[in-house]
Tab-separated table of C-alpha atoms and ligand atoms in Angstrom:
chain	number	residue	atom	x	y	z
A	1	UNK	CA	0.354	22.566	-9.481
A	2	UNK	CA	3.025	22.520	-12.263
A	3	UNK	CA	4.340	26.235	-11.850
A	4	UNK	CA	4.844	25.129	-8.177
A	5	UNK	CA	6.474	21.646	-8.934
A	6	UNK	CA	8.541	23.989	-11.316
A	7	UNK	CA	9.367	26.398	-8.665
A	8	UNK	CA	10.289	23.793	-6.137
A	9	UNK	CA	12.533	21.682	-8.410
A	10	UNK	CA	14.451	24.975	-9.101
A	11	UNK	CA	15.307	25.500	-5.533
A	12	UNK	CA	16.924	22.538	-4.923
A	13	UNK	CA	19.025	22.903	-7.939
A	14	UNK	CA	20.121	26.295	-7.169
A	15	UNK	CA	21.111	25.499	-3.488
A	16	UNK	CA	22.351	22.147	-4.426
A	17	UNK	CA	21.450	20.329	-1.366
A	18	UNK	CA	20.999	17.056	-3.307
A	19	UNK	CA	21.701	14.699	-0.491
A	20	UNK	CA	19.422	15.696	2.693
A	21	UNK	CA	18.790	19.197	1.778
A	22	UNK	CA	16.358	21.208	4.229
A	23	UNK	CA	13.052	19.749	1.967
A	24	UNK	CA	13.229	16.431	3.287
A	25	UNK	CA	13.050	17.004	6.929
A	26	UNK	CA	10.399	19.912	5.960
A	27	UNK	CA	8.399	16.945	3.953
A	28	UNK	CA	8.321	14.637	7.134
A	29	UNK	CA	6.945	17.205	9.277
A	30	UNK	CA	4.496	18.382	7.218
A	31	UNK	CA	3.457	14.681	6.593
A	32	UNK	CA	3.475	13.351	10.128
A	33	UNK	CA	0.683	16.999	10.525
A	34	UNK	CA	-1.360	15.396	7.955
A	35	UNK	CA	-1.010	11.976	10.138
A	36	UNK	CA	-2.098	13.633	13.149
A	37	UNK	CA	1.378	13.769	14.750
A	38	UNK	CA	3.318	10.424	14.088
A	39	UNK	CA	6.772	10.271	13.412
A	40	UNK	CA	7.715	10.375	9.326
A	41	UNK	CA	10.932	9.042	8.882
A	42	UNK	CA	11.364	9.164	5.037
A	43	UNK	CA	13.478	6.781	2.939
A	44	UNK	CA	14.417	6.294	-0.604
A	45	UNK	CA	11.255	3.710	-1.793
A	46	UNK	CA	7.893	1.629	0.115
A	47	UNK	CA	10.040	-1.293	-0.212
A	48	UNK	CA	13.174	-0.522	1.520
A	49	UNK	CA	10.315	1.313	4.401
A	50	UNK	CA	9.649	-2.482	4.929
A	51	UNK	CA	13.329	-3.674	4.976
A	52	UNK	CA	14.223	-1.193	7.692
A	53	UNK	CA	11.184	-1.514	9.444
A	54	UNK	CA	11.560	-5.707	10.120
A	55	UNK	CA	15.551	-4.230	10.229
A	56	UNK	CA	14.954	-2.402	13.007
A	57	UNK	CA	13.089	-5.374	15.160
A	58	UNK	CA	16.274	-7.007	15.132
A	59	UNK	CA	14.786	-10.265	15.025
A	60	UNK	CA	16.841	-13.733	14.838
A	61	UNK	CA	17.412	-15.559	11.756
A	62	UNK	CA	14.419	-17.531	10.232
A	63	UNK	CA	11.997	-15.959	12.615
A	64	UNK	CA	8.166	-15.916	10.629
A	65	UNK	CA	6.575	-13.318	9.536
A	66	UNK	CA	3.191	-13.513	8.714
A	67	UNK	CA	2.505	-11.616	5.230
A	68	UNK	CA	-1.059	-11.813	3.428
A	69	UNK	CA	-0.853	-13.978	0.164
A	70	UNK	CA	-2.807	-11.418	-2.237
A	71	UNK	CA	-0.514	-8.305	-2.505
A	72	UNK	CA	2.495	-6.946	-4.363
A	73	UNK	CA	5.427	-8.999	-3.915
A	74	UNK	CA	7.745	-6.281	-2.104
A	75	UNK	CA	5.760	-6.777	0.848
A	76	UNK	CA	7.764	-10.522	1.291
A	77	UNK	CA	10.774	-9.619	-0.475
A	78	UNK	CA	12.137	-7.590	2.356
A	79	UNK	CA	11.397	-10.400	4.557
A	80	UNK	CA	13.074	-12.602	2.459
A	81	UNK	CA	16.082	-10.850	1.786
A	82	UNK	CA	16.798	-10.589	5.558
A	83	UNK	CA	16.901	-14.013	6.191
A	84	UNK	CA	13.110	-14.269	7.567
A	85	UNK	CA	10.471	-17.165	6.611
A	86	UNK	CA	7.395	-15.439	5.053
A	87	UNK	CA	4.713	-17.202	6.290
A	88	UNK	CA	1.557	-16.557	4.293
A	89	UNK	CA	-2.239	-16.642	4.824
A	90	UNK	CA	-5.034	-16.253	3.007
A	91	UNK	CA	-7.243	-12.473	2.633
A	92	UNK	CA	-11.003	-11.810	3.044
A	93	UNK	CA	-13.139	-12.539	-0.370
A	94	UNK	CA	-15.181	-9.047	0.184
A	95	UNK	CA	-12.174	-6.524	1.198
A	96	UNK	CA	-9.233	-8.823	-0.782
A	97	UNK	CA	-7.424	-7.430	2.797
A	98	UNK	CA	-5.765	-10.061	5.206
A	99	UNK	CA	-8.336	-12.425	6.916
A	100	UNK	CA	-7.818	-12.052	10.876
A	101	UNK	CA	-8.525	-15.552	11.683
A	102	UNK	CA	-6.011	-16.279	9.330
A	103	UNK	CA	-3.087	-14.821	11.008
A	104	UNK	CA	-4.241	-15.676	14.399
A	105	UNK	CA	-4.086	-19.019	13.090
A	106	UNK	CA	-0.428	-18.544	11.698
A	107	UNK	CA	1.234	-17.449	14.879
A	108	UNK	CA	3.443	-19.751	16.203
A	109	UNK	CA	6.294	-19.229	18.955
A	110	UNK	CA	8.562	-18.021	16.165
A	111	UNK	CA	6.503	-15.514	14.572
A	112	UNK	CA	8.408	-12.206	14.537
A	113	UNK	CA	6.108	-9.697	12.966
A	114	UNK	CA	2.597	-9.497	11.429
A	115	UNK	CA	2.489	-7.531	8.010
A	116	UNK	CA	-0.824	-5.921	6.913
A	117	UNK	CA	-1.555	-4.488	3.737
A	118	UNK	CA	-4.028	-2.127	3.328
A	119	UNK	CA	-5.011	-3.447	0.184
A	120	UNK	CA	-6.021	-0.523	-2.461
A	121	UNK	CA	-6.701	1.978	-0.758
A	122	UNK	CA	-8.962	1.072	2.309
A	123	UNK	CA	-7.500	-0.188	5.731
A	124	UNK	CA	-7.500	-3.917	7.099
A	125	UNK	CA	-9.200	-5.233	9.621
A	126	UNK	CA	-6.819	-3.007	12.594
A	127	UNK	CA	-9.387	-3.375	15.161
A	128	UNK	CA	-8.773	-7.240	15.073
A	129	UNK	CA	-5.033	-7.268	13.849
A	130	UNK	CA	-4.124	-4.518	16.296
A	131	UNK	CA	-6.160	-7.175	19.321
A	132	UNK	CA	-3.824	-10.140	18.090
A	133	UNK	CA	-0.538	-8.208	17.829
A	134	UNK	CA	-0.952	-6.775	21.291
A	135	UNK	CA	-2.308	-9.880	23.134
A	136	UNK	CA	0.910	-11.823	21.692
A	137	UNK	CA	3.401	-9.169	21.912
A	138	UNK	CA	4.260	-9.647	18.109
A	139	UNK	CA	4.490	-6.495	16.429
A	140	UNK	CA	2.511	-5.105	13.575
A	141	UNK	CA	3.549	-3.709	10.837
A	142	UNK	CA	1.589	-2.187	8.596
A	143	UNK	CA	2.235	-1.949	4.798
A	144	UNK	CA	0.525	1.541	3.781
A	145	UNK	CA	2.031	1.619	0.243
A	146	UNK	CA	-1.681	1.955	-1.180
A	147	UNK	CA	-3.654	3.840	1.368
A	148	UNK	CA	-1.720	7.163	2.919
A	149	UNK	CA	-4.934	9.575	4.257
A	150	UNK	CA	-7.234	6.401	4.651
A	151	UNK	CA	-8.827	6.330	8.371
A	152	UNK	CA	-9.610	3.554	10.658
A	153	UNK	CA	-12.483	3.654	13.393
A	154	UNK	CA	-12.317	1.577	16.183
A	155	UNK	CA	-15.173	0.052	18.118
A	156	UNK	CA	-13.936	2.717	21.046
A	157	UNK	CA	-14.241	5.776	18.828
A	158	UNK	CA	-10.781	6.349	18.326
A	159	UNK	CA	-10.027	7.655	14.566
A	160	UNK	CA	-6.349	6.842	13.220
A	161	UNK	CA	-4.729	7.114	10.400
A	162	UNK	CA	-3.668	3.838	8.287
A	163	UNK	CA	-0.309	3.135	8.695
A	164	UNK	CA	-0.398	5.139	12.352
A	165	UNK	CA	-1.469	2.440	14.324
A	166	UNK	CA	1.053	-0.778	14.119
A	167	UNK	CA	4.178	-0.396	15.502
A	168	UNK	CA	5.687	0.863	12.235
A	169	UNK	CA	3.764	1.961	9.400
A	170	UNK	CA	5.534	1.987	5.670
A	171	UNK	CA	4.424	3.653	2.404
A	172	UNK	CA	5.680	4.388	-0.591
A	173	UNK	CA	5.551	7.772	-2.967
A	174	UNK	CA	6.195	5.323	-6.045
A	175	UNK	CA	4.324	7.648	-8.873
A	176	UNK	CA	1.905	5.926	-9.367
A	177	UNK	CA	0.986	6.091	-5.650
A	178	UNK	CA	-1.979	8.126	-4.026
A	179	UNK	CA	1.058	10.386	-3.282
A	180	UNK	CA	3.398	10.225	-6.243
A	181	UNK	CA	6.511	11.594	-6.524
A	182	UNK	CA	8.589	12.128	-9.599
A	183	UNK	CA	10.545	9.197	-9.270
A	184	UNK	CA	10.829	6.356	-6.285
A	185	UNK	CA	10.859	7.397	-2.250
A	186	UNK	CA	9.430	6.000	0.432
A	187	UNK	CA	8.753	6.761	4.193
A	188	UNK	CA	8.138	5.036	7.852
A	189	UNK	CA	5.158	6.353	9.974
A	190	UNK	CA	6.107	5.459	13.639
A	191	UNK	CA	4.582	7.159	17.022
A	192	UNK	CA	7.405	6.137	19.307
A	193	UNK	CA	10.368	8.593	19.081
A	194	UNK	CA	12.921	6.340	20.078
A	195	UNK	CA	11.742	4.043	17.455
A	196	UNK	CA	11.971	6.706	14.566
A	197	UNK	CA	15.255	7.790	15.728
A	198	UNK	CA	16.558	4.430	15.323
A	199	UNK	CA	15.047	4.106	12.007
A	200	UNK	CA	16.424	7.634	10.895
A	201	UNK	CA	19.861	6.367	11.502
A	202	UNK	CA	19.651	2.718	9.964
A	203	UNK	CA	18.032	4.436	6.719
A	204	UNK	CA	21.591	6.728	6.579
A	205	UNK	CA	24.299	3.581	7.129
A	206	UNK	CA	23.455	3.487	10.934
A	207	UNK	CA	25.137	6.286	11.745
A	208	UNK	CA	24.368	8.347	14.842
A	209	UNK	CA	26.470	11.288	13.877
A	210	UNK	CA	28.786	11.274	10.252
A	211	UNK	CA	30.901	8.399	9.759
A	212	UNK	CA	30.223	7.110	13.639
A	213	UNK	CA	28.030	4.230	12.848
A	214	UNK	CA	26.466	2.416	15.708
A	215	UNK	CA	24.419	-0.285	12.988
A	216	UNK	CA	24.766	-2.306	9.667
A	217	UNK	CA	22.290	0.075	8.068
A	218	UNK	CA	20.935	0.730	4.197
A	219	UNK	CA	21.986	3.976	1.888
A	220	UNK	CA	17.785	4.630	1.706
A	221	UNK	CA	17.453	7.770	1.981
A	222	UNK	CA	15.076	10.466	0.434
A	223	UNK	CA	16.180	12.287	-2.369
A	224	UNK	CA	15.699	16.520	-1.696
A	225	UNK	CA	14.309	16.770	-5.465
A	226	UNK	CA	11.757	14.167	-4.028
A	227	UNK	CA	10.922	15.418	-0.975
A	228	UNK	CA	10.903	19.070	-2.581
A	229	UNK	CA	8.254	17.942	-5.355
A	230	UNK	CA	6.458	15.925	-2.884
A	231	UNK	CA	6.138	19.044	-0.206
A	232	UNK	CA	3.834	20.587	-3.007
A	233	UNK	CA	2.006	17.050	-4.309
A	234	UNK	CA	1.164	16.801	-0.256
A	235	UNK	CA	-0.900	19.657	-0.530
A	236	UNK	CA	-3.430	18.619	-2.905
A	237	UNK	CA	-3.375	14.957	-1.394
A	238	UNK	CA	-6.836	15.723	0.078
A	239	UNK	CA	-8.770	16.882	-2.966
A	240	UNK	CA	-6.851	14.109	-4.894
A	241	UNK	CA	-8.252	11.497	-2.598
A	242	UNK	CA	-11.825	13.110	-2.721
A	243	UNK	CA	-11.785	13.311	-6.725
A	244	UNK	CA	-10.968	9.522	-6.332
A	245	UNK	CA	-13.596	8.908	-3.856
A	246	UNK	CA	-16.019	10.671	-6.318
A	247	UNK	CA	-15.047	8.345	-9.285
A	248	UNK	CA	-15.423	5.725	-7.083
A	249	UNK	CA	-19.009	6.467	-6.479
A	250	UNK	CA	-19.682	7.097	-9.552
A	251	UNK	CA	-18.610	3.603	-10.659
A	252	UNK	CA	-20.684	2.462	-7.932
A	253	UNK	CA	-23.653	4.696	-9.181
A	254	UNK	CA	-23.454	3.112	-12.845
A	255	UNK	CA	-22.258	-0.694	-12.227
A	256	UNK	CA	-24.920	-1.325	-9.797
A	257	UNK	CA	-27.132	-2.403	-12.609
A	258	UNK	CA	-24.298	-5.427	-13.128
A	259	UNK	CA	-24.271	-6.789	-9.943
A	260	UNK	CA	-25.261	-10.138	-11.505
A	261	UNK	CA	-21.577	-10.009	-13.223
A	262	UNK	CA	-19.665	-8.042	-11.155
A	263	UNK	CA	-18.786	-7.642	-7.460
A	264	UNK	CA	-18.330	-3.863	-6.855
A	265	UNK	CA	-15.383	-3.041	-4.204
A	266	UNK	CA	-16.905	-3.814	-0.594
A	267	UNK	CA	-17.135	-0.749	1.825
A	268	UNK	CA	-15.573	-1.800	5.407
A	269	UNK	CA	-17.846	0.919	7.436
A	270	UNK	CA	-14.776	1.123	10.038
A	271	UNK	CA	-12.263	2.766	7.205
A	272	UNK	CA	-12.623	5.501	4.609
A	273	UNK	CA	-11.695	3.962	1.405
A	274	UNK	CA	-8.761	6.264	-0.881
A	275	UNK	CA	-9.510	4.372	-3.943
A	276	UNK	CA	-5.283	3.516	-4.675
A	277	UNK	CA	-7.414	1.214	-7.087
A	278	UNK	CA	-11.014	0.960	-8.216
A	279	UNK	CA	-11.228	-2.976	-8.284
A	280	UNK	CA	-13.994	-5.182	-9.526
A	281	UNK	CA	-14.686	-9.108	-8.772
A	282	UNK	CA	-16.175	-10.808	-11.633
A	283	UNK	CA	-18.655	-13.431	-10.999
A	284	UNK	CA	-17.696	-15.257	-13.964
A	285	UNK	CA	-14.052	-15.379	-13.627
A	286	UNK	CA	-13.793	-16.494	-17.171
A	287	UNK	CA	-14.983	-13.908	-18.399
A	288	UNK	CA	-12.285	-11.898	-17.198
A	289	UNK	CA	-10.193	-11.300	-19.467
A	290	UNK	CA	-12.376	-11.574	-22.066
A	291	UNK	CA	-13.871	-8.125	-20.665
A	292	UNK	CA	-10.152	-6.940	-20.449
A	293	UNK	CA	-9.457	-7.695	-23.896
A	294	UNK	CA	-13.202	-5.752	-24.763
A	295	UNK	CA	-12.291	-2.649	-22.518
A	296	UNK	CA	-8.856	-2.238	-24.307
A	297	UNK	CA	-10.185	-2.683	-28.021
A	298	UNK	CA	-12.285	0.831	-26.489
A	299	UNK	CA	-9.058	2.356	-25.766
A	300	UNK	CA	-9.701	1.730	-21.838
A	301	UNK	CA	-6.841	0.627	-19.946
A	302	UNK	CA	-7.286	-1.832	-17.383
A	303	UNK	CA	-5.284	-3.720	-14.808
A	304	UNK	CA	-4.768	-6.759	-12.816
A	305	UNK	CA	-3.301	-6.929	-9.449
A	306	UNK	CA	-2.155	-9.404	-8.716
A	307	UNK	CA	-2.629	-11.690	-11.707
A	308	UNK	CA	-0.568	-14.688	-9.327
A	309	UNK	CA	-0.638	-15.261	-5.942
A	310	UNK	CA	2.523	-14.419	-4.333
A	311	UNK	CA	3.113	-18.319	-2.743
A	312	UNK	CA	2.800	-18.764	-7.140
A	313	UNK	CA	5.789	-16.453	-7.969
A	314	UNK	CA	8.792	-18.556	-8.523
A	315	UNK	CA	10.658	-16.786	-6.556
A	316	UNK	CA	8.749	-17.961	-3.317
A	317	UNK	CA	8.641	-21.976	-4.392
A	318	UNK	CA	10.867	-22.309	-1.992
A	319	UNK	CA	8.570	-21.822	0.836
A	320	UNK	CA	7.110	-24.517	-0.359
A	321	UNK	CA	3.315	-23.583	-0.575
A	322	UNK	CA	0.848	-25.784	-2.943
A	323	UNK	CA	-1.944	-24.738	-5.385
A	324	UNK	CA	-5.291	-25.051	-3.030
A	325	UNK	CA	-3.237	-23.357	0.084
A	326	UNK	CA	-4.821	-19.989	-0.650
A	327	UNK	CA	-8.495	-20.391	-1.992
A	328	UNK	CA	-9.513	-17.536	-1.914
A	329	UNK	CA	-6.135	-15.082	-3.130
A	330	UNK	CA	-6.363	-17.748	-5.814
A	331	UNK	CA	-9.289	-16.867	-6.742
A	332	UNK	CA	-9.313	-13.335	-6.823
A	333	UNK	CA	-6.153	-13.598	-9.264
A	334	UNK	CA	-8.614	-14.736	-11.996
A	335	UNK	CA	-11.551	-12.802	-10.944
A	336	UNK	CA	-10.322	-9.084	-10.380
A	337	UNK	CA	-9.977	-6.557	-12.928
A	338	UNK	CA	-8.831	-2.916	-11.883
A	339	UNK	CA	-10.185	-0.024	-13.762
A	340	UNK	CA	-8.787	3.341	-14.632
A	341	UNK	CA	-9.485	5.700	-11.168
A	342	UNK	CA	-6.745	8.442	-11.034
A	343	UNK	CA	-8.109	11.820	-9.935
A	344	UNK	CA	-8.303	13.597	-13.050
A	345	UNK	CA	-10.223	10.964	-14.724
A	346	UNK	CA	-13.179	13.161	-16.075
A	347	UNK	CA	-17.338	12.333	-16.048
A	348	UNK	CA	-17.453	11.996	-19.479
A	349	UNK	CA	-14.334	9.318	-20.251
A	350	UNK	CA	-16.092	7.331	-16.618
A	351	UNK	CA	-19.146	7.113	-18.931
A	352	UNK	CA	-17.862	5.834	-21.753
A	353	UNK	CA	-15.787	3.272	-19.714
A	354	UNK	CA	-19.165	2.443	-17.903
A	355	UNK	CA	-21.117	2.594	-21.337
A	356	UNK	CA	-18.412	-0.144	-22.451
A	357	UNK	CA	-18.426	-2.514	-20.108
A	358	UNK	CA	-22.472	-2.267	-20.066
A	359	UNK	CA	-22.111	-3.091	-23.958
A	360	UNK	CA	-19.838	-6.006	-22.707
A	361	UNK	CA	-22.118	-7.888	-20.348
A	362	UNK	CA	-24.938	-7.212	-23.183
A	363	UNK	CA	-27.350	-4.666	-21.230
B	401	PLP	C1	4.083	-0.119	-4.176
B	401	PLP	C2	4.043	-1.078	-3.057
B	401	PLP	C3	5.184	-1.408	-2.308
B	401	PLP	C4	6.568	-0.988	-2.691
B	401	PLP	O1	6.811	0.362	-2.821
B	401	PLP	P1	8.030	0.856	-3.749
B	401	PLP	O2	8.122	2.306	-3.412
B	401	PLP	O3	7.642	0.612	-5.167
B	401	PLP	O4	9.245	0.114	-3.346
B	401	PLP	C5	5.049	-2.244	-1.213
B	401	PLP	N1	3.851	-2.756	-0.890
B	401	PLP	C6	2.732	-2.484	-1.581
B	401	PLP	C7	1.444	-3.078	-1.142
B	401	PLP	C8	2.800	-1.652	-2.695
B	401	PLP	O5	1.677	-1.405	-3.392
């Protein structure tokens, strides 16, 4: 891949076409193919995609949006900034992805938007959100940050794509991403042309044509570098996420011997899991870090996400939420431990890790 990364990076420097050079709008089309024909409006990172996307819904001030309480922050924070309430519920203990009863039991006149997050790599409960969403007319958005190529099933046979089925989908290509660019960038996945059009112009300072500008829109827009270097990343997306699907079974293979200590990442049947992150449960939360601290005297780094609830972050005191609100996201911030799953990850290095943590729990 690096002679082409090399290649493409060269290009844009010799046309110069820093600011929406031709790769950009060649990088949305080539991503809305893989998406099976939705709209790619691309942006400059996941969490402006959210800002533009509750932007665009042109809701009034204060108006809720229900957000689950186990994910990355940026998921609220464009919420926030805009002058909406967050309103948070609680997630499934087996997926860690938003619980559906929970945000049915959230909606209130004033809710202006539902916010999934497919959490790590495998898709939320659509079938159920999607059921909600359209018997209450709210729309859904989904936050795709961790799960671009993932698929949902639903009970009718239809096969989408995460982040296709809401009325806006967001990701982001933040490096570390299942697509990574060199740097940040972000994009919206929408099906209804009018809708992307309207997002294409508030992402480039609402402006229909230059300097005629029909919205209060963002600067967010793609870099061409980006999009160039992400044109060529795009085509080994699907034998990344199938190396990461293979270290994920293997973990699978060699934990299942632990399953007295450890809860290994539950399969929803309806999605294909892309493995963003390989996350165990422990069933000794206090033991948690101690296996953390074990794993990185090995040399193996580990992660957690998300060590606090987001209703925990000071930021968010202000919505007022108390310990005990959130069982179960509370829970899983002292029980889950993430372990190494990029693609290149070799057979060898997932033994040792496995061969560690084995040593840990004393087997
Ligand atoms: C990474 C991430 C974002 C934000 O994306 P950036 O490109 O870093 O702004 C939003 N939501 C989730 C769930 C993420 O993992």
């Amino acid at each position: 891949m690096q002679p082409a990364l090399d290649e493409a990076l060269l290009e844009v420097m010799a046309t110069a076409a820093f600011i929406q050079g031709p790769a950009v709008g060649q990088f949305a089309t080539e991503l809305a193919e893989y998406l099976g024909g939705a709209h790619v409006v691309p942006c400059a990172n996941g969490t402006d995609a959210l800002t533009l996307a509750l932007l665009s819904l042109q809701l009034p001030a204060g108006a809720e949006i229900i957000v689950p309480a186990f994910t990355y922050v940026a998921t609220l924070e464009a919420a926030a900034l805009l002058g909406l309430r967050p309103v948070l519920v609680d997630v499934r203990p087996d997926t860690f992805n938003v619980d559906p009863a929970a945000v049915q039991a959230a909606l209130t006149p004033r809710t202006g938007a539902i916010v999934a997050v497919h959490l790590f790599g495998q898709c939320a409960d659509l079938e159920q959100l999607r059921t909600i969403a359209q018997r209450w007319g709210v729309p859904l958005i989904e936050d795709n940050a961790q799960a671009l190529g993932a698929t949902f099933q639903f009970a009718s046979g239809e096969i989408a794509f995460a982040g296709t089925v809401g009325a806006i989908g967001t990701t982001s290509f933040f490096p570390s991403k299942n697509l990574g660019a060199l740097g940040d960038g972000g994009a919206l996945l929408v099906r209804d042309p009018a809708r992307a059009a309207r997002l294409q112009q508030l992402a480039n300072h609402g402006q229909s044509q230059k300097y005629h500008h029909e919205h209060v829109g963002l600067n967010s827009r793609l870099d061409t570098v980006q999009a160039a270097l992400l044109r060529v990343k795009l085509r080994h997306l699907p034998a990344a996420t199938t190396a990461r699907q293979a270290v994920a079974a293997r973990y699978d293979a060699a934990l299942a011997a632990h399953g007295a200590d450890l809860h290994l990442p539950a399969r929803d049947p309806r999605s294909s899991h892309v493995f963003h992150q390989y996350t165990l449960r422990l069933a000794a939360p206090d033991r948690r870090d101690g296996l953390r601290h074990f794993l990185s005297r090995c040399g193996i780094p580990t992660a957690i996400y998300y060590p606090l609830p987001v209703p925990a972050q000071p930021a968010y005191a202000y919505l007022g939420y108390r310990a005990g609100q959130f069982p179960v996201a509370e829970e899983l911030c002292g029980a889950v431990l993430s372990l190494p799953t990029h693609p290149l990850l070799t057979a060898e290095q997932q033994d040792y890790i496995t061969e560690c943590i084995g040593t840990f729990f004393g087997r």
